[in-house]
């Protein structure tokens, strides 16, 4: 379980996150929802210790973030973070070189599924293919948790469909996934849990099937309730 | 397989409903193997947990059964199959009647309409 | 440890193209300068001895013999100056390219399942190796160039130098070519320490951004003052309290202290304060 407890974050004098608490379970897809600039990416950065926090605590299976947790949690940022001059195979070799938990079989499977050519340079890839390589580099790690920042934004519809397929496959199954989005429509049926963020706080966190069952409301209905006041 | 989900009903119940319709229409036959929960999740682009829950619900309603490690199959139990059909028919008639009543049609008018349409549809088929 | 070595290798590879270009540039320019000098010397000598009938001895005493040292002019030293400048700039680039490149690679580096200080140490090691590499190249190049003079100019018209003798001719650049192990350790030890201080200052800037420029500058000055404290005291006190050997050990101690402080602070910054 990823536990974020009372996370507080300031940029200079501006408080971006006031008091953020939520958990993300293994085997579930947790979606952080909020408008742009609400601090979704900052939360993921904080989980990976990529930005200093002013308060609160983050635990991965009860453990504080350290070099060990990087073999447990993978972060897939919204843009690829490999050097542009690298070929896909170089990027893969780089990952395999540093991570014990790199799973080459899975990487090959995804290369195949996405139809990517390992000889291609990252700089020359289309937006959609760049997103796919980015996803591959994270998902081929045998980690328990995966954080994804806006995996569906800014890519063509076919790439989007392929990425959606990944979400319903064994590549995701049994892992804990945290994804951020500002557009929920495409993935409403994919997620288990929604965390609605606004004003640096968690306004509401709920299991989406439960809300449909008990209140007959969609995620968008809940968002309307929270954001249109 | 393709389902247009609505966002307000639990997805797992919509999946169950879809299976019932398929069974009633004879698209899924008694004893036929159904996809694994992972395949189903992939086909329908839904969360594997939801697919799992749908299958659990169908097992509880005895719509499907699993023997050992083999894939789940559609039930051969006639009484369950009949009940599914009855449930769907009852639901459909219920919806139909409700909408007829809401525009104040009498039973006779409705029956006439139904008869005409039923015959036309039959002719169109042959 | 393994990931540290991998990172060193990775950092060197990233710079390799430019580095090889630098090395090639140095070889080509220096060799060309030596050849041009040797040929113009030979032409002058030929003119003087055959056309103007000046005796060889008179020519040699007036004009001096040819040697590699004669060729080590400003043009000869230009590639060295350029190498120094490029490596100095690269000390900054080695960090900033990870933040400002097209794809922010610093994410990748910071998320590696390894101690983050390894990234810092690997970058410093890479710079250090690159400096040593270029210095070694020059040390190989000088005897080769000297040999070239020998091949081009007859023995009667030239004076041969030992490697030490050649290096004397470098003047201020001599600092790059220490003649004893002790000198080597002192010069390159101080150099490495400076790289650590600079890297820590850069990290301070990366953590605190605008304010960080000021903090980083302050840290840089502060670290230097600590290291140079005995010398500063010397200037103001006008008397030498310490024997040279004592001075050496005090400096050594202070050097280790400043280096440890830089590494320790960087360790803290990379783990707790870094921003992508």
Coordinates of C-alpha atoms in Angstrom, one line a residue:
Chain A
X1 CA 0.0 0.0 0.0
X2 CA 1.2 3.5 -0.8
X3 CA 0.2 5.8 2.1
X4 CA 0.3 9.6 1.7
X5 CA -0.3 11.2 5.0
X6 CA -0.9 14.9 5.5
X7 CA 1.4 15.9 2.7
X8 CA 2.1 19.6 2.6
X9 CA 4.0 21.4 -0.1
X10 CA 4.9 24.9 -0.9
X11 CA 6.5 26.5 -3.9
X12 CA 8.1 29.6 -2.4
X13 CA 5.3 31.3 -0.5
X14 CA 2.6 29.6 -2.4
X15 CA 1.1 26.6 -0.7
X16 CA 0.2 24.0 -3.4
X17 CA -0.7 21.1 -1.3
X18 CA -2.3 21.9 2.1
X19 CA -3.1 18.5 3.5
X20 CA -3.2 15.5 1.2
X21 CA -3.9 12.1 2.5
X22 CA -4.9 9.0 0.6
X23 CA -3.9 5.4 0.1
X24 CA -3.4 3.4 -3.0
X25 CA -3.8 -0.4 -2.7
X26 CA -2.1 -3.1 -4.5
X27 CA -4.3 -4.6 -7.3
X28 CA -6.2 -1.4 -7.7
X29 CA -6.1 1.6 -10.0
X30 CA -6.3 4.8 -8.1
X31 CA -6.9 7.9 -10.1
X32 CA -6.0 11.4 -8.9
X33 CA -8.4 13.8 -10.5
X34 CA -8.2 17.6 -10.6
X35 CA -7.8 20.5 -12.9
X36 CA -4.4 21.4 -14.2
X37 CA -2.2 23.1 -11.6
X38 CA -3.9 21.5 -8.7
X39 CA -0.7 19.6 -7.8
X40 CA -1.3 16.1 -9.1
X41 CA 2.2 15.8 -10.6
X42 CA 3.7 17.3 -7.5
X43 CA 2.1 14.5 -5.4
X44 CA 3.7 11.9 -7.7
X45 CA 7.0 13.7 -7.6
X46 CA 6.8 13.8 -3.8
X47 CA 6.2 10.0 -3.6
X48 CA 9.4 9.5 -5.6
X49 CA 11.4 12.1 -3.5
X50 CA 11.8 14.3 -6.6
X51 CA 10.7 17.4 -4.8
X52 CA 11.1 18.5 -1.2
X53 CA 8.0 18.5 1.0
X54 CA 7.2 20.8 3.9
X55 CA 5.2 18.3 6.0
X56 CA 3.6 14.9 6.1
X57 CA 4.8 11.5 5.4
X58 CA 4.8 9.0 2.5
X59 CA 5.1 5.3 3.1
X60 CA 5.5 2.5 0.6
X61 CA 4.4 -0.8 2.3
X62 CA 5.1 0.9 5.6
X63 CA 8.6 2.0 4.5
X64 CA 9.9 5.5 3.9
X65 CA 11.1 6.4 0.4
X66 CA 14.7 5.3 -0.2
X67 CA 16.8 3.7 -2.9
X68 CA 15.2 0.4 -2.0
X69 CA 11.7 1.7 -2.8
X70 CA 12.8 2.5 -6.3
X71 CA 12.8 -1.2 -7.0
X72 CA 9.2 -1.3 -5.7
X73 CA 7.6 1.8 -7.2
X74 CA 8.1 3.0 -10.8
X75 CA 7.2 6.4 -12.0
X76 CA 6.2 7.1 -15.6
X77 CA 6.3 10.9 -16.0
X78 CA 4.2 12.6 -18.7
X79 CA 7.2 13.0 -20.9
X80 CA 9.9 10.5 -21.7
X81 CA 13.1 10.9 -19.6
X82 CA 15.6 9.1 -21.7
X83 CA 18.2 11.0 -23.7
X84 CA 17.0 11.9 -27.1
X85 CA 20.0 10.5 -28.9
X86 CA 19.5 7.0 -27.4
X87 CA 18.0 4.3 -29.5
X88 CA 15.1 2.3 -27.9
X89 CA 17.5 -0.6 -27.3
X90 CA 19.9 1.7 -25.5
X91 CA 17.2 2.9 -23.2
X92 CA 16.2 -0.7 -22.6
X93 CA 19.8 -1.6 -21.9
X94 CA 20.1 1.3 -19.5
X95 CA 17.1 0.1 -17.5
X96 CA 18.2 -3.5 -17.5
X97 CA 21.7 -2.4 -16.4
X98 CA 20.5 -0.6 -13.2
X99 CA 17.4 -2.4 -12.1
X100 CA 17.3 -5.9 -10.6
X101 CA 13.6 -6.0 -11.2
X102 CA 13.8 -5.3 -15.0
X103 CA 11.8 -8.0 -16.8
X104 CA 13.1 -8.3 -20.4
X105 CA 10.4 -10.8 -21.4
X106 CA 7.8 -8.3 -20.6
X107 CA 9.7 -5.6 -22.4
X108 CA 9.9 -7.7 -25.5
X109 CA 6.3 -8.5 -25.3
X110 CA 5.4 -4.8 -25.2
X111 CA 7.8 -3.9 -28.0
X112 CA 5.9 -6.5 -30.0
X113 CA 2.5 -5.4 -29.0
X114 CA 3.2 -1.7 -29.7
X115 CA 5.1 -2.5 -32.9
X116 CA 8.2 -0.6 -31.8
X117 CA 11.5 -0.9 -33.6
X118 CA 14.5 -1.1 -31.2
X119 CA 16.8 0.6 -33.7
X120 CA 14.9 3.8 -33.7
X121 CA 16.2 6.9 -31.9
X122 CA 14.0 8.3 -29.2
X123 CA 14.3 11.8 -30.8
X124 CA 12.8 10.5 -34.0
X125 CA 9.7 8.8 -32.5
X126 CA 6.2 10.1 -33.0
X127 CA 4.4 11.5 -29.9
X128 CA 2.4 8.3 -29.6
X129 CA 5.4 6.0 -29.9
X130 CA 7.3 8.2 -27.5
X131 CA 4.5 7.7 -25.0
X132 CA 4.6 4.0 -25.6
X133 CA 8.3 3.7 -25.0
X134 CA 7.9 5.8 -21.9
X135 CA 5.2 3.4 -20.7
X136 CA 7.3 0.3 -21.6
X137 CA 10.3 1.5 -19.6
X138 CA 8.1 1.8 -16.5
X139 CA 5.9 -1.3 -17.0
X140 CA 8.7 -3.7 -17.8
X141 CA 10.0 -3.2 -14.2
X142 CA 8.7 -5.9 -11.9
X143 CA 7.5 -3.4 -9.3
X144 CA 4.5 -3.6 -7.1
X145 CA 3.4 0.0 -7.7
X146 CA 3.3 2.2 -10.8
X147 CA 2.7 5.9 -10.8
X148 CA 1.6 7.4 -14.1
X149 CA 1.3 11.1 -14.9
X150 CA -1.4 11.8 -17.5
X151 CA -0.7 8.7 -19.6
X152 CA -3.4 9.7 -22.0
X153 CA -2.8 13.3 -22.7
X154 CA -1.6 14.7 -26.0
X155 CA -1.5 11.5 -28.0
X156 CA -3.5 10.2 -31.0
X157 CA -6.6 8.1 -30.5
X158 CA -5.0 4.8 -31.7
X159 CA -2.1 5.1 -29.3
X160 CA -4.6 5.9 -26.7
X161 CA -6.6 2.7 -27.4
X162 CA -3.4 0.7 -27.2
X163 CA -2.5 2.2 -23.9
X164 CA -6.0 1.5 -22.6
X165 CA -5.5 -2.1 -23.6
X166 CA -2.4 -2.2 -21.5
X167 CA -4.4 -1.1 -18.5
X168 CA -6.7 -4.1 -18.8
X169 CA -3.9 -6.6 -19.4
X170 CA -1.7 -8.7 -17.1
X171 CA 0.9 -5.8 -17.4
X172 CA -1.1 -3.9 -14.8
X173 CA -3.0 -6.7 -13.1
X174 CA -2.2 -7.3 -9.4
X175 CA -0.1 -4.1 -9.2
X176 CA -1.1 -0.9 -7.5
X177 CA -1.5 1.9 -9.9
X178 CA -1.8 5.6 -9.3
X179 CA -2.6 7.7 -12.3
X180 CA -3.4 11.3 -12.7
X181 CA -5.7 12.9 -15.2
X182 CA -7.7 16.0 -15.8
X183 CA -10.0 14.2 -18.2
X184 CA -11.8 11.2 -16.7
X185 CA -14.2 10.3 -19.5
X186 CA -11.9 7.9 -21.3
X187 CA -11.0 5.9 -18.3
X188 CA -14.0 5.9 -16.1
X189 CA -14.5 2.2 -16.5
X190 CA -10.8 1.4 -15.9
X191 CA -10.3 2.8 -12.4
X192 CA -11.2 1.4 -9.0
X193 CA -10.8 4.5 -6.9
X194 CA -11.1 8.2 -7.5
X195 CA -9.4 10.9 -5.4
X196 CA -10.8 14.3 -6.2
X197 CA -8.4 17.1 -5.5
X198 CA -9.0 20.8 -5.2
X199 CA -7.5 23.8 -3.3
X200 CA -4.6 21.6 -2.2
X201 CA -6.9 19.1 -0.4
X202 CA -8.5 15.8 -1.0
X203 CA -12.2 16.8 -1.5
X204 CA -13.4 13.3 -1.8
X205 CA -12.1 9.8 -2.3
X206 CA -14.3 6.9 -3.2
X207 CA -14.6 3.5 -4.8
X208 CA -16.2 4.1 -8.2
X209 CA -18.3 0.9 -8.4
X210 CA -19.5 1.5 -4.9
X211 CA -20.7 5.0 -5.7
X212 CA -22.5 3.7 -8.8
X213 CA -24.1 0.9 -6.8
X214 CA -25.1 2.9 -3.7
X215 CA -25.9 6.3 -5.2
X216 CA -26.3 5.6 -8.9
X217 CA -23.7 8.3 -9.7
X218 CA -20.9 8.4 -12.1
X219 CA -17.5 9.8 -11.4
X220 CA -18.4 12.9 -13.4
X221 CA -21.5 13.3 -11.3
X222 CA -19.3 13.3 -8.2
X223 CA -16.9 15.7 -9.8
X224 CA -19.8 18.1 -10.6
X225 CA -20.8 17.9 -6.9
X226 CA -17.3 18.7 -5.7
X227 CA -16.1 21.2 -8.3
X228 CA -19.3 23.2 -9.1
X229 CA -20.1 24.9 -5.9
Chain B
X1 CA -18.0 -8.3 -27.7
X2 CA -18.8 -4.7 -27.2
X3 CA -20.9 -3.0 -24.6
X4 CA -21.8 0.6 -24.4
X5 CA -21.6 1.2 -20.7
X6 CA -23.5 3.9 -19.0
X7 CA -21.5 5.6 -16.2
X8 CA -24.1 5.6 -13.5
X9 CA -24.8 1.8 -13.1
X10 CA -22.1 -0.4 -11.6
X11 CA -20.1 -1.7 -14.5
X12 CA -20.1 -5.2 -13.1
X13 CA -23.9 -5.4 -13.1
X14 CA -23.9 -4.1 -16.7
X15 CA -21.6 -6.9 -17.6
X16 CA -23.9 -9.5 -15.9
X17 CA -26.9 -8.0 -17.7
X18 CA -25.0 -8.3 -21.0
X19 CA -24.3 -11.9 -20.4
X20 CA -28.0 -12.5 -19.6
X21 CA -29.1 -10.9 -22.8
X22 CA -26.6 -13.0 -24.8
X23 CA -27.9 -16.2 -23.1
X24 CA -31.5 -15.3 -23.7
X25 CA -30.8 -14.5 -27.4
X26 CA -29.0 -17.8 -27.7
X27 CA -25.7 -16.1 -28.6
X28 CA -24.2 -17.9 -25.7
X29 CA -25.2 -21.5 -25.5
X30 CA -25.5 -23.7 -22.4
X31 CA -22.2 -25.3 -21.6
X32 CA -20.2 -22.9 -23.8
X33 CA -16.9 -21.7 -22.6
X34 CA -16.6 -18.0 -21.7
X35 CA -13.5 -15.8 -21.9
X36 CA -11.2 -15.6 -18.8
X37 CA -11.7 -12.6 -16.7
X38 CA -8.5 -11.1 -18.1
X39 CA -9.7 -11.6 -21.7
X40 CA -13.0 -10.2 -20.8
X41 CA -11.4 -7.1 -19.2
X42 CA -9.3 -6.7 -22.3
X43 CA -12.2 -7.1 -24.7
X44 CA -14.5 -4.7 -22.9
X45 CA -11.7 -2.4 -21.8
X46 CA -12.7 -2.5 -18.2
X47 CA -10.8 -3.0 -15.0
X48 CA -9.9 -6.7 -14.4
X49 CA -11.2 -6.3 -10.8
X50 CA -14.6 -5.4 -12.3
X51 CA -14.5 -8.4 -14.6
X52 CA -13.7 -10.5 -11.6
X53 CA -16.6 -9.1 -9.7
X54 CA -19.0 -9.7 -12.6
X55 CA -17.9 -13.3 -12.8
X56 CA -18.3 -13.7 -9.1
X57 CA -21.8 -12.3 -9.3
X58 CA -22.7 -14.7 -12.2
X59 CA -21.4 -17.6 -10.2
X60 CA -23.5 -16.6 -7.3
X61 CA -26.5 -16.4 -9.6
X62 CA -25.6 -19.8 -11.0
X63 CA -25.4 -18.3 -14.6
X64 CA -21.9 -19.8 -15.0
X65 CA -20.0 -22.6 -13.4
X66 CA -16.4 -23.6 -13.1
X67 CA -15.1 -27.2 -12.8
X68 CA -11.6 -27.4 -11.4
X69 CA -9.0 -25.4 -13.3
X70 CA -10.9 -25.4 -16.7
X71 CA -12.5 -22.2 -18.0
X72 CA -15.9 -21.1 -16.8
X73 CA -18.9 -22.2 -18.8
X74 CA -22.5 -21.1 -19.2
X75 CA -24.8 -23.1 -17.0
X76 CA -26.8 -26.0 -18.4
X77 CA -29.4 -25.8 -15.7
X78 CA -32.7 -25.4 -17.5
X79 CA -34.4 -23.7 -14.6
X80 CA -31.7 -21.0 -14.4
X81 CA -31.8 -20.4 -18.2
X82 CA -35.6 -20.2 -18.1
X83 CA -35.4 -17.7 -15.2
X84 CA -33.0 -15.6 -17.1
X85 CA -35.3 -15.4 -20.1
X86 CA -38.3 -14.7 -17.9
X87 CA -36.4 -12.0 -16.1
X88 CA -35.4 -10.2 -19.3
X89 CA -38.9 -10.5 -20.7
X90 CA -40.5 -9.3 -17.6
X91 CA -38.1 -6.3 -17.5
X92 CA -38.7 -5.5 -21.2
X93 CA -42.5 -5.7 -20.8
X94 CA -42.3 -3.7 -17.6
X95 CA -40.4 -0.9 -19.3
X96 CA -42.7 -1.1 -22.4
X97 CA -45.9 -1.0 -20.3
X98 CA -44.6 1.8 -18.2
X99 CA -43.9 4.0 -21.2
X100 CA -47.3 3.1 -22.8
X101 CA -49.1 4.1 -19.6
X102 CA -47.1 7.3 -19.4
X103 CA -48.7 8.4 -22.7
X104 CA -52.2 7.2 -21.5
X105 CA -52.8 4.4 -24.1
X106 CA -55.5 1.9 -23.2
X107 CA -54.7 -1.8 -23.0
X108 CA -56.7 -2.5 -26.2
X109 CA -54.8 0.2 -28.1
X110 CA -51.6 -1.2 -26.9
X111 CA -52.5 -4.8 -27.8
X112 CA -53.6 -3.7 -31.3
X113 CA -50.3 -1.9 -31.8
X114 CA -48.4 -4.9 -30.5
X115 CA -50.2 -7.3 -32.8
X116 CA -49.7 -5.2 -35.9
X117 CA -46.0 -4.7 -35.2
X118 CA -45.4 -8.3 -34.3
X119 CA -47.0 -9.5 -37.6
X120 CA -45.1 -6.9 -39.6
X121 CA -41.8 -7.9 -38.0
X122 CA -42.6 -11.6 -38.7
X123 CA -43.3 -10.9 -42.4
X124 CA -40.2 -8.8 -42.7
X125 CA -38.2 -11.8 -41.5
X126 CA -39.5 -14.4 -43.9
Chain C
X1 CA 29.6 0.5 -5.9
X2 CA 28.8 -1.3 -9.1
X3 CA 26.2 1.3 -10.0
X4 CA 28.7 4.0 -9.3
X5 CA 31.1 2.6 -11.8
X6 CA 28.4 2.1 -14.3
X7 CA 27.4 5.8 -13.9
X8 CA 31.0 6.9 -14.4
X9 CA 31.2 4.9 -17.6
X10 CA 27.8 6.4 -18.6
X11 CA 28.9 9.9 -17.9
X12 CA 32.1 9.5 -19.9
X13 CA 30.3 8.0 -22.8
X14 CA 27.9 10.9 -22.9
X15 CA 30.8 13.3 -23.4
X16 CA 32.9 11.0 -25.5
X17 CA 32.2 12.5 -29.0
X18 CA 33.2 16.0 -27.9
X19 CA 36.1 14.6 -25.9
X20 CA 37.5 12.7 -28.9
X21 CA 37.1 15.8 -31.0
X22 CA 39.0 17.9 -28.4
X23 CA 41.8 15.3 -28.4
X24 CA 42.0 15.2 -32.1
X25 CA 41.9 19.0 -32.3
X26 CA 44.9 19.2 -29.9
X27 CA 46.9 16.6 -31.8
X28 CA 46.2 18.2 -35.2
X29 CA 46.9 21.8 -34.2
X30 CA 50.0 21.0 -32.2
X31 CA 51.5 18.8 -34.8
X32 CA 50.7 21.4 -37.5
X33 CA 52.4 24.1 -35.4
X34 CA 55.5 22.0 -34.9
X35 CA 55.7 21.2 -38.7
X36 CA 55.2 24.9 -39.7
X37 CA 57.9 26.0 -37.3
X38 CA 60.4 23.3 -38.4
X39 CA 59.9 24.1 -42.1
X40 CA 60.2 27.8 -41.7
X41 CA 63.3 27.3 -39.6
X42 CA 64.8 25.0 -42.2
X43 CA 63.9 27.5 -45.0
X44 CA 65.6 30.3 -43.0
X45 CA 68.6 28.2 -42.3
X46 CA 68.9 27.2 -46.0
X47 CA 68.7 30.8 -47.2
X48 CA 71.2 31.9 -44.7
X49 CA 73.8 29.2 -45.2
X50 CA 73.5 28.6 -49.0
X51 CA 72.4 32.0 -50.3
X52 CA 73.9 34.4 -47.9
X53 CA 76.9 32.2 -47.2
X54 CA 76.7 32.7 -43.5
X55 CA 78.7 30.1 -41.7
X56 CA 76.6 27.5 -39.8
X57 CA 78.1 28.4 -36.5
X58 CA 77.3 32.1 -36.9
X59 CA 73.8 31.3 -38.0
X60 CA 73.3 29.0 -35.0
X61 CA 74.7 31.6 -32.5
X62 CA 72.6 34.4 -34.0
X63 CA 69.4 32.5 -34.6
X64 CA 69.6 29.7 -32.2
X65 CA 69.0 26.0 -32.9
X66 CA 65.6 24.5 -33.7
X67 CA 63.9 22.6 -30.9
X68 CA 60.3 21.7 -30.0
X69 CA 60.5 24.5 -27.4
X70 CA 60.8 27.0 -30.2
X71 CA 57.5 25.7 -31.5
X72 CA 55.6 26.0 -28.3
X73 CA 54.1 29.4 -29.0
X74 CA 50.7 30.8 -28.4
X75 CA 49.2 28.7 -31.2
X76 CA 50.7 25.5 -29.7
X77 CA 49.1 26.3 -26.4
X78 CA 45.7 27.3 -27.8
X79 CA 44.3 23.8 -27.9
X80 CA 45.3 23.3 -24.3
X81 CA 43.5 26.5 -23.4
X82 CA 40.5 25.4 -25.3
X83 CA 40.5 22.0 -23.6
X84 CA 40.7 23.7 -20.2
X85 CA 37.8 26.1 -21.1
X86 CA 35.6 23.3 -22.5
X87 CA 36.1 21.1 -19.4
X88 CA 35.4 24.1 -17.1
X89 CA 32.2 24.7 -19.0
X90 CA 31.4 21.0 -18.9
X91 CA 31.7 21.0 -15.1
X92 CA 28.4 23.1 -15.3
X93 CA 26.9 21.3 -18.3
X94 CA 27.3 17.9 -16.8
X95 CA 24.6 18.9 -14.3
X96 CA 22.5 21.4 -16.2
X97 CA 22.1 19.2 -19.3
X98 CA 20.1 16.8 -17.2
X99 CA 17.6 19.5 -16.3
X100 CA 17.5 21.5 -19.4
X101 CA 17.9 18.9 -22.1
X102 CA 14.9 18.1 -24.4
X103 CA 14.0 15.1 -22.1
X104 CA 14.7 15.8 -18.5
X105 CA 17.1 13.0 -17.7
X106 CA 17.5 14.0 -14.1
X107 CA 14.2 12.2 -13.4
X108 CA 15.8 9.0 -14.6
X109 CA 19.0 9.5 -12.6
X110 CA 17.3 10.4 -9.4
X111 CA 15.0 7.4 -9.6
X112 CA 17.7 4.8 -10.0
X113 CA 17.8 2.3 -7.3
X114 CA 21.1 3.5 -6.0
X115 CA 22.4 6.0 -3.5
X116 CA 21.9 9.4 -5.2
X117 CA 25.4 10.5 -4.1
X118 CA 26.7 8.1 -6.6
X119 CA 25.4 10.3 -9.3
X120 CA 27.4 13.2 -7.9
X121 CA 30.5 11.1 -7.3
X122 CA 30.3 9.6 -10.8
X123 CA 30.0 13.0 -12.4
X124 CA 33.1 14.3 -10.5
X125 CA 35.0 11.1 -11.3
X126 CA 34.1 11.5 -15.0
X127 CA 35.4 15.1 -15.0
X128 CA 38.6 14.0 -13.2
X129 CA 39.3 11.2 -15.7
X130 CA 38.7 13.5 -18.6
X131 CA 41.2 15.9 -17.3
X132 CA 43.7 13.2 -16.6
X133 CA 43.1 11.8 -20.1
X134 CA 43.9 15.0 -21.8
X135 CA 47.0 15.6 -19.7
X136 CA 48.2 12.1 -20.5
X137 CA 47.6 12.7 -24.1
X138 CA 49.7 15.8 -23.9
X139 CA 52.4 13.9 -22.1
X140 CA 52.5 11.3 -25.0
X141 CA 52.2 14.0 -27.6
X142 CA 55.2 16.1 -26.4
X143 CA 57.9 13.3 -27.0
X144 CA 56.2 12.5 -30.3
X145 CA 56.4 16.1 -31.4
X146 CA 59.9 16.2 -30.2
X147 CA 60.7 13.2 -32.4
X148 CA 59.0 14.9 -35.3
X149 CA 61.5 17.8 -34.9
X150 CA 64.3 15.3 -34.8
X151 CA 63.1 13.7 -38.1
X152 CA 62.7 17.0 -39.9
X153 CA 65.7 19.0 -38.7
X154 CA 69.3 17.6 -39.0
X155 CA 71.1 17.1 -35.8
X156 CA 73.5 20.0 -36.5
X157 CA 70.7 22.5 -36.4
X158 CA 68.7 21.4 -33.4
X159 CA 68.8 21.0 -29.7
X160 CA 66.9 18.1 -28.0
X161 CA 65.2 18.5 -24.7
X162 CA 64.1 15.9 -22.1
X163 CA 60.4 15.7 -21.3
X164 CA 61.0 17.8 -18.1
X165 CA 62.9 20.3 -20.2
X166 CA 60.0 20.6 -22.6
X167 CA 57.4 21.0 -19.9
X168 CA 59.4 23.9 -18.4
X169 CA 58.7 25.7 -21.6
X170 CA 55.0 25.7 -20.7
X171 CA 55.4 28.5 -18.1
X172 CA 52.2 28.8 -16.2
X173 CA 50.6 25.7 -17.7
X174 CA 53.3 23.8 -15.9
X175 CA 50.9 23.3 -13.1
X176 CA 49.1 20.7 -15.3
X177 CA 52.3 18.6 -15.6
X178 CA 53.7 17.9 -12.1
X179 CA 57.1 16.4 -11.9
X180 CA 56.8 14.4 -8.7
X181 CA 54.2 12.2 -7.2
X182 CA 53.7 14.6 -4.3
X183 CA 53.2 17.5 -6.7
X184 CA 50.8 15.4 -8.7
X185 CA 48.8 14.6 -5.6
X186 CA 48.7 18.2 -4.4
X187 CA 47.8 19.7 -7.8
X188 CA 45.2 17.2 -8.7
X189 CA 43.9 16.8 -5.1
X190 CA 43.2 20.5 -5.1
X191 CA 41.6 20.2 -8.5
X192 CA 39.3 17.4 -7.4
X193 CA 38.4 19.3 -4.3
X194 CA 37.5 22.4 -6.4
X195 CA 35.2 20.2 -8.6
X196 CA 33.4 18.9 -5.5
X197 CA 33.0 22.5 -4.2
X198 CA 31.7 23.6 -7.5
X199 CA 29.3 20.6 -7.8
X200 CA 27.9 21.3 -4.4
X201 CA 27.4 25.0 -5.3
X202 CA 25.6 23.9 -8.5
X203 CA 23.3 21.5 -6.5
X204 CA 22.5 24.3 -4.0
X205 CA 21.4 26.4 -7.0
X206 CA 19.4 23.5 -8.3
X207 CA 17.6 23.1 -5.0
X208 CA 16.9 26.7 -4.2
X209 CA 16.9 28.1 -7.8
X210 CA 17.0 32.0 -7.8
X211 CA 18.0 32.3 -4.1
X212 CA 20.3 29.3 -4.7
X213 CA 22.5 31.3 -7.0
X214 CA 23.4 33.5 -4.0
X215 CA 23.6 30.5 -1.5
X216 CA 25.7 28.6 -4.0
X217 CA 28.1 31.5 -4.4
X218 CA 28.3 31.9 -0.7
X219 CA 29.1 28.2 -0.2
X220 CA 31.8 28.4 -2.9
X221 CA 33.5 31.4 -1.2
X222 CA 33.1 29.9 2.2
X223 CA 34.7 26.6 1.2
X224 CA 37.6 28.3 -0.4
X225 CA 38.1 30.6 2.6
X226 CA 38.3 27.5 4.9
X227 CA 40.8 25.8 2.6
X228 CA 42.9 28.9 2.3
X229 CA 42.6 29.9 6.0
X230 CA 46.3 29.3 6.8
X231 CA 47.4 31.4 3.9
X232 CA 45.0 34.1 4.8
X233 CA 46.3 34.1 8.4
X234 CA 49.8 34.3 6.9
X235 CA 49.0 37.4 4.9
X236 CA 47.6 39.2 7.8
X237 CA 50.0 38.0 10.5
X238 CA 53.1 38.6 8.4
X239 CA 54.8 35.8 10.3
X240 CA 55.1 32.2 9.5
X241 CA 54.0 30.1 12.4
X242 CA 54.3 26.8 10.6
X243 CA 57.1 24.9 9.0
X244 CA 56.4 24.0 5.4
X245 CA 55.7 20.4 6.3
X246 CA 53.3 21.4 9.0
X247 CA 51.6 23.8 6.6
X248 CA 51.3 20.9 4.2
X249 CA 49.5 18.7 6.7
X250 CA 47.2 21.5 7.8
X251 CA 46.3 22.1 4.2
X252 CA 45.8 18.4 3.6
X253 CA 43.5 18.2 6.6
X254 CA 41.5 21.3 5.5
X255 CA 41.3 19.9 2.0
X256 CA 39.8 16.7 3.2
X257 CA 37.5 18.6 5.5
X258 CA 36.2 20.8 2.7
X259 CA 35.8 17.8 0.4
X260 CA 33.9 15.8 3.0
X261 CA 31.7 18.8 3.8
X262 CA 30.8 19.2 0.1
X263 CA 30.0 15.5 -0.3
X264 CA 28.0 15.4 2.9
X265 CA 26.0 18.5 2.0
X266 CA 25.3 17.2 -1.5
X267 CA 24.2 13.9 -0.1
X268 CA 21.6 15.8 2.1
X269 CA 20.5 18.0 -0.8
X270 CA 20.1 15.1 -3.3
X271 CA 18.0 13.2 -0.9
X272 CA 15.9 15.9 0.8
X273 CA 15.9 19.1 -1.2
X274 CA 16.4 18.3 -4.9
X275 CA 13.8 19.5 -7.4
X276 CA 13.2 18.1 -10.9

